[in-house]
PDB file of C-alpha atoms in Angstrom:
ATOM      1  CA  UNK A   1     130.524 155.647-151.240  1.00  0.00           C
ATOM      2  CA  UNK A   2     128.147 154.635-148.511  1.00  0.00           C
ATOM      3  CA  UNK A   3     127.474 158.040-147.895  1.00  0.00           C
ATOM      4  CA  UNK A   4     125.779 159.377-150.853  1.00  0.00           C
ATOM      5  CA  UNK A   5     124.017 155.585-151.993  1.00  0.00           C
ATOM      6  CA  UNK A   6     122.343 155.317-148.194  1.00  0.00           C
ATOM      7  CA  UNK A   7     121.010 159.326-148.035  1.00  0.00           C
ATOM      8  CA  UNK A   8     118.879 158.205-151.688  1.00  0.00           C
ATOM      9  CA  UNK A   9     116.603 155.940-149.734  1.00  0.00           C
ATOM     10  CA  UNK A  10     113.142 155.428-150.807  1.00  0.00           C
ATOM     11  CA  UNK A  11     111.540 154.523-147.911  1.00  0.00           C
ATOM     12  CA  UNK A  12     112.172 155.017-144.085  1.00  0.00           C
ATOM     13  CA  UNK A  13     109.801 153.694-141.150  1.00  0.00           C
ATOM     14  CA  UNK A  14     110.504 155.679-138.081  1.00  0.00           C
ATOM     15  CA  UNK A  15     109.334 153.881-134.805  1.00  0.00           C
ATOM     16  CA  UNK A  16     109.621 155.610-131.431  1.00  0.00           C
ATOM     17  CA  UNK A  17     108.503 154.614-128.280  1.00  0.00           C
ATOM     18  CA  UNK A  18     108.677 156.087-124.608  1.00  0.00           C
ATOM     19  CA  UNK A  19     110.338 153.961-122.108  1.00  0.00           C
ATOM     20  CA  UNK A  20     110.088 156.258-119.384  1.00  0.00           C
ATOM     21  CA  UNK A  21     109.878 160.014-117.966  1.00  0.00           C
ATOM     22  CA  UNK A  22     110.837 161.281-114.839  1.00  0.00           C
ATOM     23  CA  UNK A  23     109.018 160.796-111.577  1.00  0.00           C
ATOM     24  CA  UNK A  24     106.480 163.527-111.173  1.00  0.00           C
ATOM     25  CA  UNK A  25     105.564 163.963-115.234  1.00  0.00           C
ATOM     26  CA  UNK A  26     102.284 163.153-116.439  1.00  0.00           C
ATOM     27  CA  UNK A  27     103.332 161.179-119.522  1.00  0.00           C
ATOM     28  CA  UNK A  28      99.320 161.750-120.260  1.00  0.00           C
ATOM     29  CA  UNK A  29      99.710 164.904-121.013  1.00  0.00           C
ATOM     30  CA  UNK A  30      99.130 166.344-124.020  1.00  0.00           C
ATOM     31  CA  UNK A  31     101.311 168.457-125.034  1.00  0.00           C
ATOM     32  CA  UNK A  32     103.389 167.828-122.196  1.00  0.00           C
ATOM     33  CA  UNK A  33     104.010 170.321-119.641  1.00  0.00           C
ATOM     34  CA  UNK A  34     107.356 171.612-120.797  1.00  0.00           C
ATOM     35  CA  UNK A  35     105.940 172.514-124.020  1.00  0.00           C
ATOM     36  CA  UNK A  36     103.834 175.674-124.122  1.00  0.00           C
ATOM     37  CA  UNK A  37     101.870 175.385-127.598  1.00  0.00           C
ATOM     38  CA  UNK A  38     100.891 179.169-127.876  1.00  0.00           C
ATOM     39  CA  UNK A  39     104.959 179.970-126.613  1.00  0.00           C
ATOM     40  CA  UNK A  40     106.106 177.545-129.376  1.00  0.00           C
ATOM     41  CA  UNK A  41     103.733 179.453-131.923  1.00  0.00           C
ATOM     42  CA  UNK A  42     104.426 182.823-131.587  1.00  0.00           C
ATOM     43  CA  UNK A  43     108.162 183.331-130.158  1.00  0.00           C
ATOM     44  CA  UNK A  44     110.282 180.505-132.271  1.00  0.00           C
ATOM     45  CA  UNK A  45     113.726 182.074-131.591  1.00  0.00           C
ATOM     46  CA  UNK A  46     114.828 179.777-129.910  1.00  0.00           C
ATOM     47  CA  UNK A  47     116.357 176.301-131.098  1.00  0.00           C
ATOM     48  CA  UNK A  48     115.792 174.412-127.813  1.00  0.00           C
ATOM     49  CA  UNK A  49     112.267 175.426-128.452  1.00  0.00           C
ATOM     50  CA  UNK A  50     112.065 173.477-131.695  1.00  0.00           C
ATOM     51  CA  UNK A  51     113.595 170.200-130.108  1.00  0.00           C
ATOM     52  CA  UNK A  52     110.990 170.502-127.665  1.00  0.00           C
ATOM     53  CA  UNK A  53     108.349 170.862-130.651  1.00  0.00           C
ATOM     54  CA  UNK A  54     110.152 168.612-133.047  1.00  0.00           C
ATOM     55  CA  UNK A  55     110.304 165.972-130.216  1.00  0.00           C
ATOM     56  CA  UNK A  56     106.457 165.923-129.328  1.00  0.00           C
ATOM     57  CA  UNK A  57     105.265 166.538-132.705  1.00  0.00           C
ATOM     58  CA  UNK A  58     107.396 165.211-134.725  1.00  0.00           C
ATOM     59  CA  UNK A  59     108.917 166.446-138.719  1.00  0.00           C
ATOM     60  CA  UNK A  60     105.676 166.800-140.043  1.00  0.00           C
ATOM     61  CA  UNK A  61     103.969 169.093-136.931  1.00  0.00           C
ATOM     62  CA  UNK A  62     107.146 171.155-136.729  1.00  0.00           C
ATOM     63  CA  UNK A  63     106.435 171.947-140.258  1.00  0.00           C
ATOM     64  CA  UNK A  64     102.933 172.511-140.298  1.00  0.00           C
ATOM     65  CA  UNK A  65     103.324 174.882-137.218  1.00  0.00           C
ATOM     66  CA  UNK A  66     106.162 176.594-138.414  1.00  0.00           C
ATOM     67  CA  UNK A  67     104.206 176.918-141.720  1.00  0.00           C
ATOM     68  CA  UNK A  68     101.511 178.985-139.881  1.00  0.00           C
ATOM     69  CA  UNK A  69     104.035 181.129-138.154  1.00  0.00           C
ATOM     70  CA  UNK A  70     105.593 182.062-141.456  1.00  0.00           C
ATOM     71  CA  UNK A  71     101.666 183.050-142.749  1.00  0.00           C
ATOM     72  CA  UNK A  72     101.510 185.189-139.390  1.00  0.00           C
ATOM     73  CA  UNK A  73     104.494 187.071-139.713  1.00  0.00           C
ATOM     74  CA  UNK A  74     104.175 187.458-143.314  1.00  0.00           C
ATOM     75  CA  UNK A  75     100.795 189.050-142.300  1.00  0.00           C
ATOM     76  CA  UNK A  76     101.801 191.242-140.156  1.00  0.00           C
ATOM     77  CA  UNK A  77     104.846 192.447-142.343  1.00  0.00           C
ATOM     78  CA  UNK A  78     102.530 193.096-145.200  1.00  0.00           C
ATOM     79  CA  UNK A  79      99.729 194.482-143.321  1.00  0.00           C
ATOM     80  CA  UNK A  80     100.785 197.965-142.819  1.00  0.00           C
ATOM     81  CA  UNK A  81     101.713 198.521-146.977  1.00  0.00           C
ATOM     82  CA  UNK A  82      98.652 197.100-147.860  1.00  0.00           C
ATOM     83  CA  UNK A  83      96.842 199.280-145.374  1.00  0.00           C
ATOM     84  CA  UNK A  84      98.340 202.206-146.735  1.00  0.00           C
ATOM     85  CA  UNK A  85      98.028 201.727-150.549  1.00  0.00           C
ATOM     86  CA  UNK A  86      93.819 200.908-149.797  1.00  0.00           C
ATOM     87  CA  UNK A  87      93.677 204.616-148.166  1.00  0.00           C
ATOM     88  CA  UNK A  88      95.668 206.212-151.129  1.00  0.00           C
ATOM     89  CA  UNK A  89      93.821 204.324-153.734  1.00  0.00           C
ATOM     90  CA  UNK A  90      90.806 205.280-151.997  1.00  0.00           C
ATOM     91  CA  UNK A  91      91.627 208.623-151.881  1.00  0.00           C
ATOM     92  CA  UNK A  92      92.024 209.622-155.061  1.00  0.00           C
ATOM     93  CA  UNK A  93      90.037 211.745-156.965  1.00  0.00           C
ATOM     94  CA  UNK A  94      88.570 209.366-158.968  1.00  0.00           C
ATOM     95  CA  UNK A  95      87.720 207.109-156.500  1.00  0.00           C
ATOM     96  CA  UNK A  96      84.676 208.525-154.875  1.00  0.00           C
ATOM     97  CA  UNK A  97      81.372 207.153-155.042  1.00  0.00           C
ATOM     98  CA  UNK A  98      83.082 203.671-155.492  1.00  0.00           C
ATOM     99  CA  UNK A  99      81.555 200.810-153.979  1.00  0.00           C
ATOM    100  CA  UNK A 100      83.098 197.299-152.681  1.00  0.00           C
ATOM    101  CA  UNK A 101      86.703 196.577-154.359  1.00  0.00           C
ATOM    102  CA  UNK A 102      86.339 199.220-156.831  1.00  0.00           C
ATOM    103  CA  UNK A 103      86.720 201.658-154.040  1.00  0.00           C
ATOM    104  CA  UNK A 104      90.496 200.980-153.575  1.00  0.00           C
ATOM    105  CA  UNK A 105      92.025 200.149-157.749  1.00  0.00           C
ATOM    106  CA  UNK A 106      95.016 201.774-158.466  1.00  0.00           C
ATOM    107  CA  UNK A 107      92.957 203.303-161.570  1.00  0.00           C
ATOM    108  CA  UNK A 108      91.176 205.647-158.691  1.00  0.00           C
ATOM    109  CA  UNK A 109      94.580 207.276-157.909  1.00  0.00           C
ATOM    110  CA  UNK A 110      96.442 209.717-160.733  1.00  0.00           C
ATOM    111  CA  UNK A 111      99.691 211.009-160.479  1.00  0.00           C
ATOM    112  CA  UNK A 112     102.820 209.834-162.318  1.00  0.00           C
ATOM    113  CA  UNK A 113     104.391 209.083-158.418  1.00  0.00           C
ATOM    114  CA  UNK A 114     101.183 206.600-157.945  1.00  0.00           C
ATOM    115  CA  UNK A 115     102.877 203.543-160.002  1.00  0.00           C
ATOM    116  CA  UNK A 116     106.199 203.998-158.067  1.00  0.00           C
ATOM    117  CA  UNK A 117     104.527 203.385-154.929  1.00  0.00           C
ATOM    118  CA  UNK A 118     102.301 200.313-156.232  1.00  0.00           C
ATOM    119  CA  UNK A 119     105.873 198.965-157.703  1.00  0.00           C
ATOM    120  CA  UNK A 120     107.812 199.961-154.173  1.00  0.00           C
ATOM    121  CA  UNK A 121     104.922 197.687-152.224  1.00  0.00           C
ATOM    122  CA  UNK A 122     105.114 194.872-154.608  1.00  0.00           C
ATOM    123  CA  UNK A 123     108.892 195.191-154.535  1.00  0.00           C
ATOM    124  CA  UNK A 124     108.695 194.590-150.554  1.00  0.00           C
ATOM    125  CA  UNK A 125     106.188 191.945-150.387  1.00  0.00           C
ATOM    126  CA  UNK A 126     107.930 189.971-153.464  1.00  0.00           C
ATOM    127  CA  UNK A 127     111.461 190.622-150.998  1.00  0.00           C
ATOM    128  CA  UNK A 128     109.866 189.925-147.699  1.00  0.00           C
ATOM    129  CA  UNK A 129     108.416 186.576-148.720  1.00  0.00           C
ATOM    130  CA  UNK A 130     111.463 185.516-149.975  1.00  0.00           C
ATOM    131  CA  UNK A 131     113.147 186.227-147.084  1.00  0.00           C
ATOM    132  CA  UNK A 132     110.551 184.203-144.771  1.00  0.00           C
ATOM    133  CA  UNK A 133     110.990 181.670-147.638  1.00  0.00           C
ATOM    134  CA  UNK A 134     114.364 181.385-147.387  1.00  0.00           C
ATOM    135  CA  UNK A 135     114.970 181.403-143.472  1.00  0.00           C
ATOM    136  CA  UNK A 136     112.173 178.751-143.019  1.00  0.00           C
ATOM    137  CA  UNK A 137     114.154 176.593-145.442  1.00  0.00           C
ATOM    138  CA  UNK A 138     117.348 176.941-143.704  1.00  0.00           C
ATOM    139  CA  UNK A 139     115.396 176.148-140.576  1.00  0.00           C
ATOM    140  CA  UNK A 140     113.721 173.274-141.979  1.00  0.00           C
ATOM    141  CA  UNK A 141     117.393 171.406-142.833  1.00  0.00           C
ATOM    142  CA  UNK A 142     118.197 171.738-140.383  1.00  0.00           C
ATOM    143  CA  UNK A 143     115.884 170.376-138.289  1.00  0.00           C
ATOM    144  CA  UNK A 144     115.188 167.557-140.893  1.00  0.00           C
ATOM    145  CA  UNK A 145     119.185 166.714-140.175  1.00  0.00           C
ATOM    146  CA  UNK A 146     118.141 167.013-136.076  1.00  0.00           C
ATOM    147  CA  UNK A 147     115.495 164.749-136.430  1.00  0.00           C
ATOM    148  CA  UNK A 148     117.148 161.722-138.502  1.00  0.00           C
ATOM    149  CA  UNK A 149     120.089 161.787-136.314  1.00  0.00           C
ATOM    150  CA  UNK A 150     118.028 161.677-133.219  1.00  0.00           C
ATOM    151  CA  UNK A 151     119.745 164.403-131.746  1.00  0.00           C
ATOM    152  CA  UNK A 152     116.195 165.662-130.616  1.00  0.00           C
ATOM    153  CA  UNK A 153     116.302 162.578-128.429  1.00  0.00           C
ATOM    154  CA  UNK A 154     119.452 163.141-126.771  1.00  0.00           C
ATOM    155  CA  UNK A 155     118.873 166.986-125.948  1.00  0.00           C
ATOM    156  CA  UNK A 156     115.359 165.537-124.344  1.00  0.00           C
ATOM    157  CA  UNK A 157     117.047 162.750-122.672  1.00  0.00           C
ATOM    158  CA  UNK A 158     119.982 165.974-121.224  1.00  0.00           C
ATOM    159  CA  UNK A 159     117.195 167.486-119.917  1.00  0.00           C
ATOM    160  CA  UNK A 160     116.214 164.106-118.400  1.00  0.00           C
ATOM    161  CA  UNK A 161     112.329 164.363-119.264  1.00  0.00           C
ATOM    162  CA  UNK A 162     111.796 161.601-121.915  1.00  0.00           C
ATOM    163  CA  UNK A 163     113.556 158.588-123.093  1.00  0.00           C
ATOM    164  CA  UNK A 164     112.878 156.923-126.000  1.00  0.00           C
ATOM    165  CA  UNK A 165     114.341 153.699-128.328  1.00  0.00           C
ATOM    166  CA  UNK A 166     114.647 154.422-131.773  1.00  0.00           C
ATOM    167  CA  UNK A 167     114.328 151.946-134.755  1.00  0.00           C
ATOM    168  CA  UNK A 168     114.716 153.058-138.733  1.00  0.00           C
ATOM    169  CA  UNK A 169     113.790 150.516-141.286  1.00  0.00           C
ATOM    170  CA  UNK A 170     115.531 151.247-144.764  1.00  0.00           C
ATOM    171  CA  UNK A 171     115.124 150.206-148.114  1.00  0.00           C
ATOM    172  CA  UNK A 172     117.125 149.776-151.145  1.00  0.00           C
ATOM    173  CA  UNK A 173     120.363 149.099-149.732  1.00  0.00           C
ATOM    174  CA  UNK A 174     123.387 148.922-152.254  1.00  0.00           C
ATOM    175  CA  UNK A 175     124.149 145.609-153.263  1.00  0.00           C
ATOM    176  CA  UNK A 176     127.535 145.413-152.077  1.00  0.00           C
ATOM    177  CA  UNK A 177     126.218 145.574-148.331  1.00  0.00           C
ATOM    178  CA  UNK A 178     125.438 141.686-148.028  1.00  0.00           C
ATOM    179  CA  UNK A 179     126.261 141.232-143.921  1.00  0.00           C
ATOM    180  CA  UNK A 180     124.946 142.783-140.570  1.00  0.00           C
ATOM    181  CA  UNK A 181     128.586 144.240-139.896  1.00  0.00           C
ATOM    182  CA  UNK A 182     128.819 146.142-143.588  1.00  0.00           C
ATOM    183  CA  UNK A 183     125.429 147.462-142.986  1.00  0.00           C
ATOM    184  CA  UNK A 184     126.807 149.066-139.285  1.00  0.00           C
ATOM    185  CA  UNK A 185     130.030 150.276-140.842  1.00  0.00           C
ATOM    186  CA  UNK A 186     127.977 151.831-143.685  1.00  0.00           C
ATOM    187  CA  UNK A 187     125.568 153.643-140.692  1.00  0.00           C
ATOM    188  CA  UNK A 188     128.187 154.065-138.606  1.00  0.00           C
ATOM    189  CA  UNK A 189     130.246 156.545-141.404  1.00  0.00           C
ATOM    190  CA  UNK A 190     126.710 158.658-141.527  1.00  0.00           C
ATOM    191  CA  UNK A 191     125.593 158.369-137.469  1.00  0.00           C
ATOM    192  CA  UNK A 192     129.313 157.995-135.821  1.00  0.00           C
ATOM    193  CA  UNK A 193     128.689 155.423-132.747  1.00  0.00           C
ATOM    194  CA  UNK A 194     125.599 156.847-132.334  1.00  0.00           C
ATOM    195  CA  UNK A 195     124.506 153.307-133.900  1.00  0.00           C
ATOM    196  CA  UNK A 196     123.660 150.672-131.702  1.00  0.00           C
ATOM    197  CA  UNK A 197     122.706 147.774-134.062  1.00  0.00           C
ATOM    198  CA  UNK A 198     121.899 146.923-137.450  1.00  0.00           C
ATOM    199  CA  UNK A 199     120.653 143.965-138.885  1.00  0.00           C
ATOM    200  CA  UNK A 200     120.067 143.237-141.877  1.00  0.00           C
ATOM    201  CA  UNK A 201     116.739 141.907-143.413  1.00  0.00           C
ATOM    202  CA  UNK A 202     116.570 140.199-147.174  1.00  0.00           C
ATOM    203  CA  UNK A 203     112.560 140.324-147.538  1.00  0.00           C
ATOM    204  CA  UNK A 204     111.373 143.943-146.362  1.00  0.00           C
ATOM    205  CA  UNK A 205     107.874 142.776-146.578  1.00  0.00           C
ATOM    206  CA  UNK A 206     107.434 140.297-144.055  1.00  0.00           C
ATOM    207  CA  UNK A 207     109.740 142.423-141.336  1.00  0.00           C
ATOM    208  CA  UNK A 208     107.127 145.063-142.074  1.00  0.00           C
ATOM    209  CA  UNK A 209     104.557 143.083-141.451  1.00  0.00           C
ATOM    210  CA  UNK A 210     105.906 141.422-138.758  1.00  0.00           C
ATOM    211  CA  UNK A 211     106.364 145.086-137.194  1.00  0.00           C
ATOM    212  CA  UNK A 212     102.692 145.693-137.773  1.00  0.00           C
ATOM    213  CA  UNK A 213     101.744 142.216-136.012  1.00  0.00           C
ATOM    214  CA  UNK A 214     103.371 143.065-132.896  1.00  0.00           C
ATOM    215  CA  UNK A 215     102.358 146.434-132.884  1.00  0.00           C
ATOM    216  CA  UNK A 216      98.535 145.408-133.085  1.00  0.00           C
ATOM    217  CA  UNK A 217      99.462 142.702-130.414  1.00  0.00           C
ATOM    218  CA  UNK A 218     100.698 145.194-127.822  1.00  0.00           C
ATOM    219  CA  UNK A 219      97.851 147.747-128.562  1.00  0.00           C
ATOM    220  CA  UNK A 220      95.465 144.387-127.524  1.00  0.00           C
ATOM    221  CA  UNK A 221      97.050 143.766-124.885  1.00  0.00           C
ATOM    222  CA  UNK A 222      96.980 147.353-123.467  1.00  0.00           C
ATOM    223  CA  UNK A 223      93.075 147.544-124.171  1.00  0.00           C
ATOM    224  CA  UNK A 224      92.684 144.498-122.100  1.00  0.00           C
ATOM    225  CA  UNK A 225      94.876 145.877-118.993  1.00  0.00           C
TER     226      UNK A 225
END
């Protein structure tokens, strides 16, 4: 159906653009006030918190950030096991007079208990990166899911801060969409009436490069204001 041909697009153009904020906001500002970078960075519990990010940064900050939280925690998980096998490695009786990374080998350590605990710390690093793994991939769906059905947009527009016009170019429509009004129905069974128009292009390259035209156009005619 028109649900699973239309989610195997190639392609998709995402073009957003502010129409307005509210009266007092410094639409200047970068990030905007409402949006505490080092907040977002280190306390991500909160899913209003990732609109906010998701809406100013867009899919690909919201990864790269959350990508650096997941290092940070993962650090600071694995910090105190690796902290503890360098003192017992170092230790050990054979493990005097060692210098630089020889210092701290497991081969400096004897005991039959001494591979048990190497095997228990690998055992919790291997378990607690898969769990960071996994939750930042459950995260990530569903904020990809967030973002392509704007509803970043509307929670920003609740909060009456931003407003903004959305427009998705997509290629490789089926063939049996031929008409503006099968193209909307088609949307309309993925976005609900969230879909305000759809129109329906036969040569993809010339509408992109008509949307680059008027693009450079309006960036002209800002510099000369």
């Amino acid at each position: 159906g028109a649900r699973s041909r239309l989610r195997r697009v190639s392609l998709c153009y995402d073009v957003r653009r502010r129409l307005g904020s509210e009266k007092g906001d410094d639409v200047n500002c970068v990030p905007p006030q409402d949006l505490d970078p080092l907040h977002v960075l280190l306390c991500q519990r909160s899913f209003d918190q990732g609109l906010g990010l998701l809406r100013v940064a867009g899919l690909d900050g919201v990864v790269a950030v959350r990508f650096a939280h997941m290092c940070f925690t993962f650090t600071c998980g694995c910090a105190p096991v690796a902290l503890l096998l360098c003192w017992v490695y170092h230790s050990g009786p054979y493990g005097r007079g060692q210098k630089d990374l020889e210092s701290v080998q497991l081969s400096n350590q004897g005991g039959p208990l001494v591979p048990f605990i190497a095997l228990g710390a690998a055992w919790w690093i291997s378990c607690w990166l898969m769990y960071l793994l996994n939750k930042e991939y459950k995260h990530f769906c569903m904020l990809r899911l967030v973002y392509f059905t704007g509803e970043h947009l509307e929670h920003a527009a609740k909060l009456r801060r931003d407003y903004y016009q959305r427009t998705v170019f997509v290629q490789r429509v089926p063939s049996w969409i031929r008409t503006h009004a099968e193209l909307r129905q088609a949307f309309e069974e993925l976005f609900g009436d969230k879909v305000e128009r759809a129109v329906l292009c036969a040569d993809a390259s010339a509408l992109r490069g008509a949307v680059s035209a008027y693009e450079e156009r309006k960036l002209d005619s800002e510099a000369l204001q």
